[in-house]
Structures are given as structure tokens and as C-alpha cells.
Coordinates of C-alpha atoms in Angstrom, one line a residue:
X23 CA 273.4 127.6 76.8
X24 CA 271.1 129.4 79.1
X25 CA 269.5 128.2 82.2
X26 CA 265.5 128.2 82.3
X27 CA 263.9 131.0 84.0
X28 CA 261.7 129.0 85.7
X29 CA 261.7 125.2 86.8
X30 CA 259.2 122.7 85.8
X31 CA 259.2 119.9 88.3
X32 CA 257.6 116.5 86.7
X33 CA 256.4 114.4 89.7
X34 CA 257.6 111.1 90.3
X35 CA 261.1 112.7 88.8
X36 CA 263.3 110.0 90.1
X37 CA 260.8 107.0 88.7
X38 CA 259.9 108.2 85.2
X39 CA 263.4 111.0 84.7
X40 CA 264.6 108.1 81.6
X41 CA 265.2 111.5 79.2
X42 CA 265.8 111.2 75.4
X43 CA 266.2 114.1 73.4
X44 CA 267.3 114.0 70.0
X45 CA 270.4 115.9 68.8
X46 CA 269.7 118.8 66.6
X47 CA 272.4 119.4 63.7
X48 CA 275.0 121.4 65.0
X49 CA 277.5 122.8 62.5
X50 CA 281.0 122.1 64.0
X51 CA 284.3 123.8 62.8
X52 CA 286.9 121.8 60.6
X53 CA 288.7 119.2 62.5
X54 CA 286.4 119.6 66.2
X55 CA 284.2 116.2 66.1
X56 CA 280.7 116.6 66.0
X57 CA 278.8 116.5 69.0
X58 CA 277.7 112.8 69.7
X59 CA 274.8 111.1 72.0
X60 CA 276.0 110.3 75.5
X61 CA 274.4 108.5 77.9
X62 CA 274.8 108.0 82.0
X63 CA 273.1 106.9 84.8
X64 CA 273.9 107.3 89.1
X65 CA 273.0 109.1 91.4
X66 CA 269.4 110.3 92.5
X67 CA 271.0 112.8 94.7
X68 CA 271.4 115.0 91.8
X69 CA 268.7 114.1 89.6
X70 CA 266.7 117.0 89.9
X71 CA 269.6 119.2 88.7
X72 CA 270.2 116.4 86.0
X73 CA 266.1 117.0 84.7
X74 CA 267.0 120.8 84.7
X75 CA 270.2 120.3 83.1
X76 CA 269.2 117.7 80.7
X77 CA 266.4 119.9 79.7
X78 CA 268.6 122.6 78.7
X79 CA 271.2 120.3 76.6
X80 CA 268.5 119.7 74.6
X81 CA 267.4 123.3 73.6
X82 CA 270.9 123.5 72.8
X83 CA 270.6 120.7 70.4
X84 CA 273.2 118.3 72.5
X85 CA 271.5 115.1 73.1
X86 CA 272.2 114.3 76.3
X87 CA 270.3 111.0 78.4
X88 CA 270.2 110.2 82.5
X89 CA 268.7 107.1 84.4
X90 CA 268.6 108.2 87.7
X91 CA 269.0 104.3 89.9
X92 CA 271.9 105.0 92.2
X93 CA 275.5 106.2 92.9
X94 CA 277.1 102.3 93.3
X95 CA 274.4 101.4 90.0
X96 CA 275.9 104.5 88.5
X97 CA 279.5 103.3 88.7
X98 CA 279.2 100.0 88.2
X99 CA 277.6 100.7 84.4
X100 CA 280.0 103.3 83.8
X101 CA 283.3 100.6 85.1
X102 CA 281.6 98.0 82.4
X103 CA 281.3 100.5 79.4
X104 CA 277.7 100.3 79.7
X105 CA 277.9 104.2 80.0
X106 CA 279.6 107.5 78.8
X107 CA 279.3 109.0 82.4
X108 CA 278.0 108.4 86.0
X109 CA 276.5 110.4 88.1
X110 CA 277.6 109.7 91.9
X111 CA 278.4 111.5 95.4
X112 CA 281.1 108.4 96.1
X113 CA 283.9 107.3 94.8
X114 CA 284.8 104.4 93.3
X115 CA 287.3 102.6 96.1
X116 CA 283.9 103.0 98.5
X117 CA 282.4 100.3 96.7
X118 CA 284.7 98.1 98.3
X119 CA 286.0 96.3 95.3
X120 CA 289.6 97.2 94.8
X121 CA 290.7 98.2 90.7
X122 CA 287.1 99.0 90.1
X123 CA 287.0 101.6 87.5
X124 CA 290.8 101.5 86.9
X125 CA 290.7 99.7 83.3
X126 CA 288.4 102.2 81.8
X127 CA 290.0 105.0 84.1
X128 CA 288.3 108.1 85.3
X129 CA 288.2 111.2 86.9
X130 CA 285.5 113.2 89.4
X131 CA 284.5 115.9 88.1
X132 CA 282.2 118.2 91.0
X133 CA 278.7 119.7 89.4
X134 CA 276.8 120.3 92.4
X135 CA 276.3 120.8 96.5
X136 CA 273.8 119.3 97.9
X137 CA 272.0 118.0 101.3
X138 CA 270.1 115.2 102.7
X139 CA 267.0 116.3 104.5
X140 CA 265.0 114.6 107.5
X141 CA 261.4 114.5 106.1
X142 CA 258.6 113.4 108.6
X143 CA 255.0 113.4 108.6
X144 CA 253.7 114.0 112.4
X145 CA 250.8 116.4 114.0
X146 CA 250.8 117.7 117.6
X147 CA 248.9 116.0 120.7
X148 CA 246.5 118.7 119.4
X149 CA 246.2 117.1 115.8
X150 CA 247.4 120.2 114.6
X151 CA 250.1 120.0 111.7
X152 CA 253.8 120.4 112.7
X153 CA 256.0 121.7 110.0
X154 CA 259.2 122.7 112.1
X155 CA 260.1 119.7 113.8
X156 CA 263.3 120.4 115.4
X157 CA 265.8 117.5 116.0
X158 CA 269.5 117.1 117.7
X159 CA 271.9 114.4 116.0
X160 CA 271.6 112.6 119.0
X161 CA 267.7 111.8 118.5
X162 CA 268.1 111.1 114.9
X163 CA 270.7 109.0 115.3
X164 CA 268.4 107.5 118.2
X165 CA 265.5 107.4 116.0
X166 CA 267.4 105.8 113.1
X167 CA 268.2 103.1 115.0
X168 CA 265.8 102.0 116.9
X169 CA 266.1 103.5 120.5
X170 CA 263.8 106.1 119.8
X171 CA 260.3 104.6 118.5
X172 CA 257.7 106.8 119.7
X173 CA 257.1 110.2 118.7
X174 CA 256.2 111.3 122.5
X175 CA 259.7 110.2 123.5
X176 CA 261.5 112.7 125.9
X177 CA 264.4 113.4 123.2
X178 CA 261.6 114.5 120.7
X179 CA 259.9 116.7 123.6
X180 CA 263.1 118.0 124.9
X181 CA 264.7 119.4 121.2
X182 CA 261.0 120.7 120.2
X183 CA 260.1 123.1 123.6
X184 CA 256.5 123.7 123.8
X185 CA 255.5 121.6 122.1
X186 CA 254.0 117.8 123.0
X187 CA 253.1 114.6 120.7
X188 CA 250.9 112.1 120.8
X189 CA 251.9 108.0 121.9
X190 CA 252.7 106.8 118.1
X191 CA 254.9 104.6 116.8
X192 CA 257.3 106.3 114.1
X193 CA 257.6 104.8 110.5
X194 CA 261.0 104.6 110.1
X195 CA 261.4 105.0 105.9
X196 CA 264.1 104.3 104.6
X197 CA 265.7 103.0 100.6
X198 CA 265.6 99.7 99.6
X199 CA 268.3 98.5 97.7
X200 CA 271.6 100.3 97.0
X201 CA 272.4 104.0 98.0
X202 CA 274.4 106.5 97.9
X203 CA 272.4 108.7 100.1
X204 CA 271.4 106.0 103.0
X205 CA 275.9 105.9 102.8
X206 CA 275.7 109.9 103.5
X207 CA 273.4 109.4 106.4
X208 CA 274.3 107.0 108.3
X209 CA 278.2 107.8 108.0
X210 CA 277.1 111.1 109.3
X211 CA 275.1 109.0 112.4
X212 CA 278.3 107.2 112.9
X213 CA 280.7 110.4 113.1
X214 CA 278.3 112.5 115.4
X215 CA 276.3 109.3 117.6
X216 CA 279.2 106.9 117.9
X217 CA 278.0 105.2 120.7
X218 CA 274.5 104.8 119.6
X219 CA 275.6 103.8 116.0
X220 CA 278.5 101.1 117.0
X221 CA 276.2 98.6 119.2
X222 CA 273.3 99.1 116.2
X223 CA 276.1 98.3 113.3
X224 CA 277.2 95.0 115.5
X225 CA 273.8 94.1 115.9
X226 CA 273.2 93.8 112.0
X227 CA 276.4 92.9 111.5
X228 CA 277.8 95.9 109.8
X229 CA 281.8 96.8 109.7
X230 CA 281.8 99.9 112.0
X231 CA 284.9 101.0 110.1
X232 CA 283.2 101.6 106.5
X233 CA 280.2 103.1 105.1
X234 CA 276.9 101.0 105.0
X235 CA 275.6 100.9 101.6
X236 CA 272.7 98.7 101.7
X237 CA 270.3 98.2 104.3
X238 CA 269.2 94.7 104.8
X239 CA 265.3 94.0 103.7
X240 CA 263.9 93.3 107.1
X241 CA 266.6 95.5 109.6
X242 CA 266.0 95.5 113.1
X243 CA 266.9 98.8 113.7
X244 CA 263.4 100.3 113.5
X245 CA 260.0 99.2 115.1
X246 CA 257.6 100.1 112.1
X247 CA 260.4 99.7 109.3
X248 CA 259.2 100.9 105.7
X249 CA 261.6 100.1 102.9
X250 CA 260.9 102.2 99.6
X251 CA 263.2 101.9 96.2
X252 CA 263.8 105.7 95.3
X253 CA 264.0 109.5 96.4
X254 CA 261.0 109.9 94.9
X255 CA 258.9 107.3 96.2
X256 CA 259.9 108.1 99.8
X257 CA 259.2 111.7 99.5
X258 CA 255.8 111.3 98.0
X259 CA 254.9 108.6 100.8
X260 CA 255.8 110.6 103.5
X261 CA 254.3 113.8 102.2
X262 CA 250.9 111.8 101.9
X263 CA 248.1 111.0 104.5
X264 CA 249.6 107.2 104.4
X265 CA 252.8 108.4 105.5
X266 CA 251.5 110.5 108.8
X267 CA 253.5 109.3 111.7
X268 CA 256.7 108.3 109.2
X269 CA 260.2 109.8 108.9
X270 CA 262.5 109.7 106.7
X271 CA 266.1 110.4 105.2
X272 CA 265.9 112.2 101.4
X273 CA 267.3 114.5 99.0
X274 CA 266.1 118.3 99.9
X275 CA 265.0 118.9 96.4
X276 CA 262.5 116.1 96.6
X277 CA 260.8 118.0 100.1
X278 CA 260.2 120.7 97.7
X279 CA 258.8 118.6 95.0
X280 CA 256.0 117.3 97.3
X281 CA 255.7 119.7 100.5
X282 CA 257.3 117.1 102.7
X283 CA 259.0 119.3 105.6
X284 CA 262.4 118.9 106.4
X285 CA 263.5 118.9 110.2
X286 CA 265.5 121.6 111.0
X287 CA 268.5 120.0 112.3
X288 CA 271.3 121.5 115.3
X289 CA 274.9 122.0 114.4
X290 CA 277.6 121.4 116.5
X291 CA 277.8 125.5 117.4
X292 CA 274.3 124.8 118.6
X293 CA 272.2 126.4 115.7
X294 CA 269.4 125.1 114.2
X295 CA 269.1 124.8 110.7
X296 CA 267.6 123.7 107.4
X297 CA 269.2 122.4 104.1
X298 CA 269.2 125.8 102.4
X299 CA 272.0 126.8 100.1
X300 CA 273.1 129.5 102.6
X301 CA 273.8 126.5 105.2
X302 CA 275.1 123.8 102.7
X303 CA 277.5 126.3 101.0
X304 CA 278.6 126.8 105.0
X305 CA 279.3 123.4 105.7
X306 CA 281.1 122.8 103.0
X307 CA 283.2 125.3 103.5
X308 CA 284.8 122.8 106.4
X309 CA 285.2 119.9 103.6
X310 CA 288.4 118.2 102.8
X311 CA 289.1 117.3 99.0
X312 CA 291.4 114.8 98.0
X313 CA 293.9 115.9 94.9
X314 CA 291.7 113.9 92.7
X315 CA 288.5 116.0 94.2
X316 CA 286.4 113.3 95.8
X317 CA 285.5 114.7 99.5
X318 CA 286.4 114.0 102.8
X319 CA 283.1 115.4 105.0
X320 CA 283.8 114.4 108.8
X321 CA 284.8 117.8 109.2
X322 CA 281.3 118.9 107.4
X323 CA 279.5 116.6 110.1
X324 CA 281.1 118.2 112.8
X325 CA 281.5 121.9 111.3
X326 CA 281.8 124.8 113.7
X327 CA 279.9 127.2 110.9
X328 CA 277.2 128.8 112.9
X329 CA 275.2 128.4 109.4
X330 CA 276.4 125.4 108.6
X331 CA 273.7 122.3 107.8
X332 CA 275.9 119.4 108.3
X333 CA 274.3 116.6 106.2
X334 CA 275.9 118.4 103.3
X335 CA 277.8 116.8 100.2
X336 CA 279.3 117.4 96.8
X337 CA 277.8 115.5 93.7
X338 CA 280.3 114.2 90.9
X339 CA 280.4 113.0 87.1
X340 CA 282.9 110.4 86.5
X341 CA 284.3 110.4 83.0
X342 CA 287.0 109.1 80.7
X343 CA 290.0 111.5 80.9
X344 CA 293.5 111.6 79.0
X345 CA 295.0 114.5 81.7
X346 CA 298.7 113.9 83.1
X347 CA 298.2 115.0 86.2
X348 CA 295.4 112.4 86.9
X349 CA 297.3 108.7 87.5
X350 CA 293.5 107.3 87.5
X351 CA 293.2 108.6 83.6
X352 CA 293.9 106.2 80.9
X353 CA 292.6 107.5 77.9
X354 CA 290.1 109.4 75.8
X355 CA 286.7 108.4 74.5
X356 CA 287.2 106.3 70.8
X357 CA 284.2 108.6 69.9
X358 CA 285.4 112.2 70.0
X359 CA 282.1 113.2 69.4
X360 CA 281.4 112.2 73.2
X361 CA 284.2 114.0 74.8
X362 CA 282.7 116.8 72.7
X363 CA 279.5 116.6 73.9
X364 CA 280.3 116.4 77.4
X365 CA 282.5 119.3 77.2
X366 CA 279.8 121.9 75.9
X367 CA 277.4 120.6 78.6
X368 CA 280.2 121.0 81.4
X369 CA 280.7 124.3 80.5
X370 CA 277.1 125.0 80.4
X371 CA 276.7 123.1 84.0
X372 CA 279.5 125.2 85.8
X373 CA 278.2 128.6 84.9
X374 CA 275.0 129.1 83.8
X375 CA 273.5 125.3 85.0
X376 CA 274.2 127.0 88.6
X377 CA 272.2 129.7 88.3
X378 CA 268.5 127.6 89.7
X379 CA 270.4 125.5 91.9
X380 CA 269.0 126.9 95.3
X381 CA 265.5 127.4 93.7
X382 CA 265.5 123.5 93.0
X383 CA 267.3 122.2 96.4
X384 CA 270.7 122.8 96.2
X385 CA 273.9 125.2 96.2
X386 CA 275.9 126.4 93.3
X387 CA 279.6 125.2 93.2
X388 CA 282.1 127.7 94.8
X389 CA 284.2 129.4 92.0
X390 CA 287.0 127.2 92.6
X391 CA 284.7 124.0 92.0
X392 CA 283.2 125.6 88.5
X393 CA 287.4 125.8 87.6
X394 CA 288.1 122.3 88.1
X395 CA 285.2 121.9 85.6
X396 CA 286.9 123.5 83.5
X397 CA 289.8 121.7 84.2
X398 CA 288.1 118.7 83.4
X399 CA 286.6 119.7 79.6
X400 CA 290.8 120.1 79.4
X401 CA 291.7 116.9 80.4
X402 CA 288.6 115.2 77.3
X403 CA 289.6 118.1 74.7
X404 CA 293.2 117.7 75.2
X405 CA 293.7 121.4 75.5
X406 CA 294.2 124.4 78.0
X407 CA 291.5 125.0 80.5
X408 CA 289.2 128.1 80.5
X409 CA 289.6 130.0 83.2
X410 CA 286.4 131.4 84.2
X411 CA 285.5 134.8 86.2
X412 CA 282.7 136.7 86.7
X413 CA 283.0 138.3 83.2
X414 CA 282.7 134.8 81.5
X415 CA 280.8 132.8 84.2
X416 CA 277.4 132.9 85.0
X417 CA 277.7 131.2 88.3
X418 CA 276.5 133.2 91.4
X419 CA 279.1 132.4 93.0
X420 CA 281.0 134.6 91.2
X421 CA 279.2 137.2 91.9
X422 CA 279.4 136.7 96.2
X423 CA 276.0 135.2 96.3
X424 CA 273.7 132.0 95.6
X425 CA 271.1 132.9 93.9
X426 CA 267.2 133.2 94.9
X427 CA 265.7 131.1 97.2
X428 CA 268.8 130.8 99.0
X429 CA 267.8 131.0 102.8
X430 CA 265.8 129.5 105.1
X431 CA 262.7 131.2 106.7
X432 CA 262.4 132.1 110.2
X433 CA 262.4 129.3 112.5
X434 CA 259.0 129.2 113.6
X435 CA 260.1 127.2 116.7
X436 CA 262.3 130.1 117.4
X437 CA 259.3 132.6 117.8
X438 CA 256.6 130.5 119.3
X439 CA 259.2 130.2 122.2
X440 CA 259.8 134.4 122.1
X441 CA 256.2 134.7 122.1
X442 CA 255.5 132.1 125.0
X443 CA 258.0 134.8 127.3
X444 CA 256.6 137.2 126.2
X445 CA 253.1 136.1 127.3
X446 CA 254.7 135.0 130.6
X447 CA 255.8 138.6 131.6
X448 CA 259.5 138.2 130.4
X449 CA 259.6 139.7 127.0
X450 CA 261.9 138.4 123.9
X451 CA 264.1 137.0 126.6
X452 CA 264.1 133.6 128.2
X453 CA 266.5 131.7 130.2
X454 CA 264.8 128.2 128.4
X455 CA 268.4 126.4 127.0
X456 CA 266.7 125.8 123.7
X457 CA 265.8 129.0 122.6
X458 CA 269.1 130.6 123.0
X459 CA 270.2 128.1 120.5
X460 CA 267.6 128.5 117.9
X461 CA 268.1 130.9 115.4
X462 CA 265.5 133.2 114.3
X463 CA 265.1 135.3 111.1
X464 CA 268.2 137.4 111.6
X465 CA 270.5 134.2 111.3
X466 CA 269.3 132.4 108.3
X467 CA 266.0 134.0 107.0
X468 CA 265.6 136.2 104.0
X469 CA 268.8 139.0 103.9
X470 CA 271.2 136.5 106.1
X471 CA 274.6 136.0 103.9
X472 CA 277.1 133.4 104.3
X473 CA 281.2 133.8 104.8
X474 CA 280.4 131.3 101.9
X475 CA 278.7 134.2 99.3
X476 CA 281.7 135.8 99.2
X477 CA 284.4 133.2 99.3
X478 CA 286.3 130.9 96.4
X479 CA 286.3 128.1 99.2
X480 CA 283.3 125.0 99.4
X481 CA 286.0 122.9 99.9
X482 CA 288.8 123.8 102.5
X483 CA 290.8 124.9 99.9
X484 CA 293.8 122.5 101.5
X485 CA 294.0 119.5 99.0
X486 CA 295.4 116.5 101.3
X487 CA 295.2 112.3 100.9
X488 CA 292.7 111.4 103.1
X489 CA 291.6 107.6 103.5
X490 CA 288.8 106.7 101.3
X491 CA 286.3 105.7 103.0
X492 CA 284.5 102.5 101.5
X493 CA 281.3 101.3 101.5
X494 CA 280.5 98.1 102.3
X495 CA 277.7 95.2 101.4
X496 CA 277.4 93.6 98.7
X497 CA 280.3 95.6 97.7
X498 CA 280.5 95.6 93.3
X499 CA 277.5 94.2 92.1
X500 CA 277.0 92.7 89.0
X501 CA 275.1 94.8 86.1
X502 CA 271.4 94.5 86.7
X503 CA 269.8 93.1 83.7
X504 CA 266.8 95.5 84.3
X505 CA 269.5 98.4 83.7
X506 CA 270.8 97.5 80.5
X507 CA 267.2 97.3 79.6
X508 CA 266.2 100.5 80.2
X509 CA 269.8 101.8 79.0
X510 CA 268.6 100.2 76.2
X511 CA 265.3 102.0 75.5
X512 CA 267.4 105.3 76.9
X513 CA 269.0 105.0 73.3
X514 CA 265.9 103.4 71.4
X515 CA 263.0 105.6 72.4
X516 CA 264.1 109.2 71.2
X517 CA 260.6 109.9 69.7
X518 CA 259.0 109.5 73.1
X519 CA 260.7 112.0 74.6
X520 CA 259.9 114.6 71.2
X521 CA 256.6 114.6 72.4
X522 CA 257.0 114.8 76.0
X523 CA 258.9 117.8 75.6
X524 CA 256.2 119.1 73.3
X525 CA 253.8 118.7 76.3
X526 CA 255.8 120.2 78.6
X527 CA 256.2 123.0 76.4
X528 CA 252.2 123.8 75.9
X529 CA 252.2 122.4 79.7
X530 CA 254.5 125.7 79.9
X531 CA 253.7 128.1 77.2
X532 CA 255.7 131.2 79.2
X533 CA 258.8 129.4 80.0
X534 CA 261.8 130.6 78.7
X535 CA 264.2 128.2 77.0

């Protein structure tokens, strides 16, 4: 299977990204089932990968169908057998319902690394355009709860030197509903802004002691609260003229898709940095994975890494599995043809399905991820794993590197400060706190290279138990009647998505397959 030379990105991905291909005949060799439909649903963290991924299956001739909702959605259909597969960045004890999961059994099987950027929409007291907001932990933890409300606020001011805002209230934006990714964030606001995230849980009542799922519909943690239903809503809103003055939490890919910027965001060495592959493979060089690979991030939060962006996570299948050395297993699928199918996609997704990843948003796996992918076809096929190299893999990883478009470009912060000494008699240097902690071009612009590029690590590489850490309200939720619905047409609809690929195609007419 090869990956496509070139990305098409269909806007509103993460409203309309219901794909149906139909299977092409595929000759299989005595006694190996024939490949089968499968169908899943999860996680829009990783749906852009999923569109390019997806694509691919299906110039292959696998018929392969995702319904991007959400991570808890995605588990809950698959724990019902409303699914072959889920697409998540949790694990199933952090929905908070104990056994969930356990009678079909599963396993977690990496495919991606990813971030969650800070998009915003805001012009300087000059009306000029700003499109390298910088901002500290502390402010966006500030911001995300409510203390900060104004974009001239000192905190702003003081992590953006030079440069001054205008007296508006900020639109705090953030998902309706269930989430995985408002879990990420504000687990990441709790680890780095205890103080200022304890008396704001209380205050809506939420356990300090567990992830927050679910935002209520009317919080009191913002002044101007905006609640939207997906990635790709929020994006699109924030990018737009309606969304000037709002700010937002958001898959990195979907800043991309609509020219929304993303804040560039300090680590705890002090750098700044954006949610480029360089700096997500670098924070996650500091995660923890449990033995049955779901991730442990309060060490990628708080990572030393002078490259490392630290609202950085893994993405996950969850699948049937039969493997011994997985208690949570109990099975195969009764339909061989699906543990088939799934296991010439998954080899597909760890090699050459990593080769776009940074173009699109996110990091390839590290080699040792793109293994236990491998791993995992072993534990649906019955058989021995693969193990993959550099000879067999297409990964980039592999290789010692991530692919193209995987740094940042200069921090333009970074050099309007340089340029103000400069103009003041000093030169490049300048005694202003700020600007000896943002990095410029030689750090993470074009050329800059990782520890990451040439390692096997993105996980510490030290499997431990580690406390799950659960999410919490509503906890479980029933299967939403809407879903099975559109699971429904998922299956029903395959000549509807013939002639959207045909589109695309004359949409396209140089794109490689």
C-alpha cells in the first residue's frame, strides 16, 4: 500500500469524514479469509490521518469506514459490538465505568503522535494581525478558566514582549459534548497550573483527582463562553472574521486545515514552541507506557526536552485480540475476514501510512511503536510478528528522521525582539528575560533535528503500571441513537462514496494513488 504523494484536505473533515469505499476483489491464498468490511468510529484527534489512511485502504481495494464523534463515543460502540474498531487517545478504565470493554476484550494498538494546539483569533492595539501569540502554561491555564478575560491582561503582555492588545473580552471556545481532547487539555492545565485548576474544578464541581471529560453547557469558567460540537467546527470558527477575539483548544492538523495559528507555547526548560513533529516526537520521548501501551503523559507535560511541545499524545485503535500476553484479550473476530482486513491496513499504517504524518499535523510513531503494530496484526492473525526495519518499513522513523514539514519556522517573536536591540544600540543581544527564552530559527526552524530523529524511543522505553487515570462525567454513556444511525448508513451508502472519490479524483487529476 503506498501513501499518497500529496494530501487532499476536504473541509469540514471532522463533520462530513462518514467514508464508504467499496471492497475491490482481492484474490486471497487457500485457507487466509478474505478480506471483509470493517467499520469504527472515535476519536477526532486522529481523523485527519484516518481521511488519509482510509483513502489509501481503498486504492488498495480494502474497504475500510470511520465516523469521526469522539474517543468516549468511540469506545462505547466498540464495548456494545456496534463496531470492528475504535479510534481513541484514552483508555477504557478513564471512562470511569469499571469492566467496560472487558466482555468483548481488547487491546491498544498506537498508530499515531499527535498535539493539541492553542488556536486564537486576536489583532494588535494597532489592528494589525498577530500570528505568533506566545503563551506560558500559567496564562492558559488562567485563560481557560476564567481569571484571565481580557486580551490586554498583564499575563498576555508580559509572555508576548513588544507587543500590546487592545481591551477585549476573549471568546473562550471550547467542545460541547464528550471529548477526548478537552480530557488532554485540561489534565495538562491541572498537572502544570495546580493552583489555578483546583479552586476552578471545585467551583463546577469537578473531582480534582480524575480527568474532566465533559464540559458542562453553560460553565462558569469563561466570561464570553462558546461551546462548538467538533474539531472541525471550532477551527473553522476561530479561523473566521466571527471568531476574532476567540481562543481555543484543537487538534494541530485542523490549524492547518483553515489557517487558524497556533500559540507557540513555553516548556518547562523555558523554550517556546509549536506543535511540530520535531517538538511532539520530543515530548514524547518523556512518556510512560503501561505494559498494555496506553500512556502515562505527566512526564510529557512537564518534559525537560528543550524541543519538547508538551500538549503532546499518542492516538490508539482498540481491537479484538486472541494474544496470551494480553489478560484484556478474549478472543478473535467470528469473521476472519475482519481480523484480515485490519491486519493489511495495520501494516500499511505503521510503515508507509507514516510517511505524510508531519505534512498533515502530526508525528510518525518511533520504530518501536510501528513494532508493537506489528505485534498487534500477531495477536488477530494468530501468528508470529513481523519485525520491521528500515529494509521492510517505510516509516521515517526508521530512517532517523520525520519526514517533510517537520519543524517549526522561526519564531517571529524571537526576531522582532533581536531587531528591537538592535535598533536600540545593543545588537542581537538583550538582557529582556523573554528573549533569552525564545528560540529562534537555529532551535526549531528548518535544518533543527531532534534526539528524537534518531532514536527507537517516543515512549520512555521503561514499561511500568502506572494508575489509570479516569475520566469523569457522565462517565459510560449509553449508545447515542443518532450513532447507530449514521453507523448505519456508514454500511448502507457505499455508492455515495464511488462518486465522491471520483470527484476527488478529477478534483485531483495529478495525485498519485
Amino acid at each position: 500500500m503506498r501513501s499518497s504523494c500529496r494530501v487532499a484536505v476536504v473541509p469540514r473533515v471532522a463533520l462530513v469524514i462518514v467514508v464508504v469505499f467499496v471492497a475491490l476483489t482481492v484474490g486471497s491464498p487457500a485457507g487466509v479469509a478474505a478480506p471483509a468490511r470493517i467499520n469504527g468510529s472515535g476519536s477526532n484527534y486522529v481523523a485527519l490521518a484516518m481521511q488519509q489512511w482510509v483513502a489509501d485502504a481503498q486504492t488498495s481495494g480494502l474497504a475500510v469506514n470511520y465516523l469521526p464523534t469522539s474517543s468516549p463515543e468511540g469506545l462505547t460502540t466498540f464495548a456494545n459490538g456496534l463496531t470492528d474498531f475504535a479510534g481513541t487517545e484514552a483508555e477504557f478504565s478513564a471512562l470511569g465505568s469499571g469492566g467496560a470493554g472487558d466482555g468483548r476484550g481488547y487491546q491498544y494498538v498506537p498508530d499515531v503522535a499527535g498535539a493539541v494546539a492553542v488556536m486564537y483569533n486576536v489583532t494588535d492595539v494597532a489592528g494589525t494581525k498577530v500570528d505568533y501569540l506566545h503563551l506560558s502554561p500559567r496564562t492558559i491555564a488562567r485563560i481557560f478558566t476564567g481569571e484571565i478575560s481580557s486580551w490586554s491582561d498583564p499575563a498576555i503582555s508580559a509572555d508576548n514582549t513588544g507587543l500590546k492588545f487592545p481591551d477585549q473580552p476573549i471568546t473562550v471556545v471550547y467542545r460541547g459534548g464528550q471529548s477526548g481532547t478537552t480530557a488532554l487539555f485540561y489534565d495538562f492545565i491541572s498537572h502544570v497550573a495546580p493552583d489555578v485548576f483546583n479552586p476552578w474544578a471545585a467551583r463546577n464541581q469537578f473531582p480534582t483527582q480524575v480527568r474532566i471529560i465533559q464540559l458542562d453547557s453553560s460553565p462558569s469558567f469563561v466570561p464570553k463562553p462558546y461551546a462548538l460540537g467538533s474539531s472541525d467546527q471550532i477551527a473553522q470558527f476561530v479561523a473566521s472574521d466571527a471568531g476574532r477575539w476567540s481562543i481555543s483548544y484543537d487538534e494541530f492538523g485542523y490549524a492547518k486545515v483553515y489557517g487558524a495559528p497556533a500559540a507557540w507555547v513555553q516548556n518547562a526548560s523555558g523554550q517556546w514552541v509549536l506543535p511540530y513533529a520535531t517538538n511532539i516526537s520530543a515530548a514524547l520521548e518523556s512518556a510512560t507506557l503501561r505494559p498494555d501501551l496506553s500512556q502515562d503523559l505527566a512526564g510529557v507535560y512537564t518534559s525537560g526536552n528543550p524541543l519538547a511541545y508538551p500538549l503532546s499524545a499518542y492516538s490508539y485503535m482498540v481491537s479484538q485480540c486472541a494474544g496470551a500476553d494480553r489478560p484484556t484479550c478474549k478472543g478473535p473476530y467470528a469473521n476472519a475476514g475482519i481480523a484480515e482486513t485490519l491486519s493489511k491496513w495495520w501494516r500499511y499504517i505503521a510503515c508507509e501510512g507514516q510517511v505524510n504524518m508531519a505534512r498533515i499535523g502530526y508525528s510518525p510513531l518511533p520504530p518501536n511503536l510501528s513494532q508493537e503494530m506489528a505485534n498487534s496484526i500477531a495477536r488477530l492473525t494468530g501468528g508470529s510478528p513481523e519485525t520491521l526495519n528500515v529494509g521492510n518499513c517505510a516509516n521515517p522513523r526508521f530512517a532517523g528522521n520525520l519526514g517533510e514539514d517537520s519543524t517549526s519556522p522561526p519564531d517571529k517573536l524571537a526576531d522582532r525582539i533581536e531587531a528591537q536591540a538592535a535598533s536600540d544600540g545593543g545588537g542581537a543581544a538583550t538582557s529582556d528575560p523573554t528573549a533569552t527564552t525564545v528560540p529562534g530559527a537555529s532551535s526549531t526552524g528548518a535544518g533543527a533535528k531532534s534526539s528524537a530523529d534518531e532514536s527507537a524511543g517516543g515512549g520512555s522505553g521503561v514499561f511500568r503500571e502506572a494508575a489509570p487515570v479516569a475520566y469523569t462525567r457522565p462517565g459510560l454513556p449509553p449508545t447515542s441513537s443518532l450513532l447507530v444511525v449514521a453507523l448505519v448508513l456508514v454500511v448502507a451508502l457505499p455508492p455515495i462514496a464511488v462518486g465522491v472519490h471520483r470527484r476527488r479524483k478529477k478534483a485531483f487529476p495529478g495525485e498519485s494513488p
